[in-house]
Amino acid sequence: ENFENTSMTRSCWSNIQEAGTSDWTYNTGSSGGTITAAYNGTMNARFVSASGTNSPITKLVSPTLDLSSLLAPRVKFYYGQEVWAGDQNYTRLLYRTSNSGAWTEIWADSSSVSVWTEVTVSLPNPSSTYQIAFEGINNWGYANVIDDVLIEETPADDLGAFSGMS
């Protein structure tokens, strides 16, 4: 998902508000700081830079994905979340195996990330009704940003390197 206006699947992503009433939007770069453009193209997902401590909190939820044919799925994405005057937002990546299942955290970062940074995370427990969510937690910092989300089978070369096998 590249979050461009021409994306065929961007409209399939949804917001779940956990605290407060702000949603993820699609814009260019962050709300200030050094991330002034999308990682690739012109648009990226952006979560607010608002007044509040641990509020608002909102999940940007993927459409339902069928990962049942993948042996070792992974997600790759680019993100940023720059500190502002000592205040720092927080991003979490969660998954669930069904549309009504409980969310489980599989990655999180609460540090200042002032340039687009790539992350690769293994997706556990693949199912035919899988969803991922990027959760933005506002703490007065510059906006959380996400771009170029890719879900794929982990290449065999990467599996060997990860497990220590050659």
mmCIF file of C-alpha atoms in Angstrom:
data_model
loop_
_atom_site.group_PDB
_atom_site.id
_atom_site.type_symbol
_atom_site.label_atom_id
_atom_site.label_comp_id
_atom_site.label_asym_id
_atom_site.label_seq_id
_atom_site.Cartn_x
_atom_site.Cartn_y
_atom_site.Cartn_z
ATOM 1 C CA GLU A 1 0.000 0.000 0.000
ATOM 2 C CA ASN A 2 1.468 3.318 -1.040
ATOM 3 C CA PHE A 3 -1.464 5.483 0.180
ATOM 4 C CA GLU A 4 -1.510 7.487 -3.069
ATOM 5 C CA ASN A 5 -4.795 8.949 -4.326
ATOM 6 C CA THR A 6 -4.603 6.409 -7.190
ATOM 7 C CA SER A 7 -4.283 3.410 -4.847
ATOM 8 C CA MET A 8 -6.909 0.758 -5.580
ATOM 9 C CA THR A 9 -6.873 -0.449 -1.935
ATOM 10 C CA ARG A 10 -6.383 2.683 0.194
ATOM 11 C CA SER A 11 -10.139 2.984 0.708
ATOM 12 C CA CYS A 12 -10.132 -0.535 2.210
ATOM 13 C CA TRP A 13 -8.112 0.662 5.223
ATOM 14 C CA SER A 14 -10.134 1.831 8.218
ATOM 15 C CA ASN A 15 -9.672 3.634 11.525
ATOM 16 C CA ILE A 16 -10.464 2.326 15.000
ATOM 17 C CA GLN A 17 -10.394 5.106 17.580
ATOM 18 C CA GLU A 18 -9.169 3.835 20.948
ATOM 19 C CA ALA A 19 -8.997 7.221 22.729
ATOM 20 C CA GLY A 20 -10.043 10.607 21.403
ATOM 21 C CA THR A 21 -11.597 11.198 18.003
ATOM 22 C CA SER A 22 -8.724 11.710 15.532
ATOM 23 C CA ASP A 23 -8.211 9.482 12.487
ATOM 24 C CA TRP A 24 -5.230 8.616 10.339
ATOM 25 C CA THR A 25 -5.357 10.685 7.136
ATOM 26 C CA TYR A 26 -3.453 10.665 3.855
ATOM 27 C CA ASN A 27 -1.166 13.603 3.304
ATOM 28 C CA THR A 28 2.379 14.595 2.333
ATOM 29 C CA GLY A 29 5.045 14.016 4.991
ATOM 30 C CA SER A 30 4.566 14.817 8.657
ATOM 31 C CA SER A 31 3.032 17.811 10.424
ATOM 32 C CA GLY A 32 6.408 19.532 10.753
ATOM 33 C CA GLY A 33 10.006 18.629 11.394
ATOM 34 C CA THR A 34 12.295 17.076 8.788
ATOM 35 C CA ILE A 35 9.892 14.574 7.144
ATOM 36 C CA THR A 36 8.352 16.973 4.622
ATOM 37 C CA ALA A 37 7.513 14.505 1.832
ATOM 38 C CA ALA A 38 6.191 10.972 1.432
ATOM 39 C CA TYR A 39 8.792 8.202 1.372
ATOM 40 C CA ASN A 40 7.744 7.339 -2.168
ATOM 41 C CA GLY A 41 5.290 9.224 -4.370
ATOM 42 C CA THR A 42 3.362 12.164 -2.938
ATOM 43 C CA MET A 43 1.114 10.715 -0.204
ATOM 44 C CA ASN A 44 1.587 8.722 3.007
ATOM 45 C CA ALA A 45 -0.554 7.804 6.005
ATOM 46 C CA ARG A 46 -0.326 10.420 8.780
ATOM 47 C CA PHE A 47 -1.558 10.394 12.363
ATOM 48 C CA VAL A 48 -2.163 13.708 14.105
ATOM 49 C CA SER A 49 0.132 15.929 16.030
ATOM 50 C CA ALA A 50 -2.301 17.133 18.657
ATOM 51 C CA SER A 51 -2.441 18.448 22.189
ATOM 52 C CA GLY A 52 -2.739 15.512 24.547
ATOM 53 C CA THR A 53 -0.874 12.862 26.469
ATOM 54 C CA ASN A 54 -1.668 9.312 25.320
ATOM 55 C CA SER A 55 -4.655 10.723 23.450
ATOM 56 C CA PRO A 56 -5.775 10.446 20.781
ATOM 57 C CA ILE A 57 -4.908 6.818 20.045
ATOM 58 C CA THR A 58 -6.127 5.342 16.752
ATOM 59 C CA LYS A 59 -5.427 2.173 14.757
ATOM 60 C CA LEU A 60 -5.062 2.302 10.968
ATOM 61 C CA VAL A 61 -6.413 -1.151 10.069
ATOM 62 C CA SER A 62 -5.636 -3.059 6.887
ATOM 63 C CA PRO A 63 -8.279 -4.800 4.851
ATOM 64 C CA THR A 64 -8.744 -8.498 5.629
ATOM 65 C CA LEU A 65 -5.823 -10.438 4.130
ATOM 66 C CA ASP A 66 -5.638 -14.096 3.142
ATOM 67 C CA LEU A 67 -2.193 -15.204 4.339
ATOM 68 C CA SER A 68 -3.112 -18.900 4.622
ATOM 69 C CA SER A 69 -0.931 -19.915 1.651
ATOM 70 C CA LEU A 70 2.205 -18.206 3.030
ATOM 71 C CA LEU A 71 4.688 -20.163 5.121
ATOM 72 C CA ALA A 72 6.592 -17.208 6.580
ATOM 73 C CA PRO A 73 4.803 -13.930 5.840
ATOM 74 C CA ARG A 74 6.352 -10.612 6.712
ATOM 75 C CA VAL A 75 5.465 -6.942 6.475
ATOM 76 C CA LYS A 76 7.882 -4.250 5.342
ATOM 77 C CA PHE A 77 7.088 -0.561 5.756
ATOM 78 C CA TYR A 78 8.635 2.864 6.201
ATOM 79 C CA TYR A 79 7.800 5.090 9.156
ATOM 80 C CA GLY A 80 8.826 8.196 11.046
ATOM 81 C CA GLN A 81 7.826 10.028 14.242
ATOM 82 C CA GLU A 82 9.958 12.982 15.132
ATOM 83 C CA VAL A 83 10.275 14.466 18.595
ATOM 84 C CA TRP A 84 8.909 18.000 19.024
ATOM 85 C CA ALA A 85 10.239 20.131 21.892
ATOM 86 C CA GLY A 86 10.933 16.993 23.948
ATOM 87 C CA ASP A 87 7.544 15.408 23.240
ATOM 88 C CA GLN A 88 7.351 12.092 21.422
ATOM 89 C CA ASN A 89 4.560 10.173 19.673
ATOM 90 C CA TYR A 90 4.555 6.376 19.638
ATOM 91 C CA THR A 91 3.811 3.809 16.897
ATOM 92 C CA ARG A 92 2.785 0.193 17.390
ATOM 93 C CA LEU A 93 2.193 -2.610 14.864
ATOM 94 C CA LEU A 94 -0.449 -5.164 15.821
ATOM 95 C CA TYR A 95 -2.127 -8.133 14.165
ATOM 96 C CA ARG A 96 -5.186 -10.292 14.598
ATOM 97 C CA THR A 97 -6.176 -13.524 12.885
ATOM 98 C CA SER A 98 -9.873 -12.710 12.479
ATOM 99 C CA ASN A 99 -12.003 -9.585 12.145
ATOM 100 C CA SER A 100 -13.279 -9.980 15.707
ATOM 101 C CA GLY A 101 -10.094 -11.367 17.294
ATOM 102 C CA ALA A 102 -7.949 -9.685 19.903
ATOM 103 C CA TRP A 103 -5.072 -7.483 18.743
ATOM 104 C CA THR A 104 -1.505 -8.587 19.554
ATOM 105 C CA GLU A 105 1.467 -6.221 19.427
ATOM 106 C CA ILE A 106 4.388 -7.439 17.281
ATOM 107 C CA TRP A 107 6.466 -4.267 17.031
ATOM 108 C CA ALA A 108 6.607 -0.855 18.682
ATOM 109 C CA ASP A 109 8.794 2.227 18.787
ATOM 110 C CA SER A 110 8.692 5.275 21.030
ATOM 111 C CA SER A 111 11.956 6.883 19.886
ATOM 112 C CA SER A 112 12.451 9.960 17.706
ATOM 113 C CA VAL A 113 12.695 8.913 14.047
ATOM 114 C CA SER A 114 13.380 12.021 11.951
ATOM 115 C CA VAL A 115 13.950 10.302 8.581
ATOM 116 C CA TRP A 116 11.965 7.643 6.750
ATOM 117 C CA THR A 117 13.123 4.332 8.254
ATOM 118 C CA GLU A 118 12.427 0.824 6.923
ATOM 119 C CA VAL A 119 11.164 -1.894 9.245
ATOM 120 C CA THR A 120 10.622 -5.595 8.492
ATOM 121 C CA VAL A 121 8.516 -7.687 10.884
ATOM 122 C CA SER A 122 7.571 -11.377 10.670
ATOM 123 C CA LEU A 123 3.818 -11.956 10.770
ATOM 124 C CA PRO A 124 2.952 -14.822 13.144
ATOM 125 C CA ASN A 125 -0.021 -17.187 12.877
ATOM 126 C CA PRO A 126 -1.041 -16.562 9.248
ATOM 127 C CA SER A 127 -4.740 -17.096 8.548
ATOM 128 C CA SER A 128 -7.267 -16.459 5.803
ATOM 129 C CA THR A 129 -8.779 -13.585 7.831
ATOM 130 C CA TYR A 130 -5.640 -11.687 8.892
ATOM 131 C CA GLN A 131 -5.371 -7.993 9.632
ATOM 132 C CA ILE A 132 -2.557 -5.685 10.656
ATOM 133 C CA ALA A 133 -2.910 -2.275 12.265
ATOM 134 C CA PHE A 134 -0.591 0.648 12.800
ATOM 135 C CA GLU A 135 -1.529 2.328 16.065
ATOM 136 C CA GLY A 136 -0.613 5.960 16.538
ATOM 137 C CA ILE A 137 -0.363 7.229 20.105
ATOM 138 C CA ASN A 138 -0.231 10.997 20.376
ATOM 139 C CA ASN A 139 2.016 12.637 22.961
ATOM 140 C CA TRP A 140 2.359 16.148 21.474
ATOM 141 C CA GLY A 141 5.163 15.082 19.049
ATOM 142 C CA TYR A 142 5.217 15.582 15.295
ATOM 143 C CA ALA A 143 2.797 13.295 13.439
ATOM 144 C CA ASN A 144 3.374 9.544 13.030
ATOM 145 C CA VAL A 145 3.839 8.660 9.344
ATOM 146 C CA ILE A 146 3.677 5.330 7.456
ATOM 147 C CA ASP A 147 4.368 4.613 3.771
ATOM 148 C CA ASP A 148 4.954 1.757 1.310
ATOM 149 C CA VAL A 149 3.457 -1.141 3.280
ATOM 150 C CA LEU A 150 4.293 -4.503 1.663
ATOM 151 C CA ILE A 151 3.184 -7.937 2.870
ATOM 152 C CA GLU A 152 5.058 -10.819 1.269
ATOM 153 C CA GLU A 153 6.528 -14.278 1.751
ATOM 154 C CA THR A 154 9.906 -14.029 3.456
ATOM 155 C CA PRO A 155 12.548 -14.941 0.830
ATOM 156 C CA ALA A 156 14.393 -18.205 1.536
ATOM 157 C CA ASP A 157 17.717 -16.328 1.742
ATOM 158 C CA ASP A 158 16.345 -14.146 4.540
ATOM 159 C CA LEU A 159 14.948 -17.154 6.414
ATOM 160 C CA GLY A 160 18.372 -18.819 6.392
ATOM 161 C CA ALA A 161 20.095 -15.674 7.608
ATOM 162 C CA PHE A 162 17.475 -15.196 10.317
ATOM 163 C CA SER A 163 17.681 -18.740 11.622
ATOM 164 C CA GLY A 164 21.450 -18.946 11.377
ATOM 165 C CA MET A 165 21.320 -21.600 8.622
ATOM 166 C CA SER A 166 23.290 -21.204 5.415
#
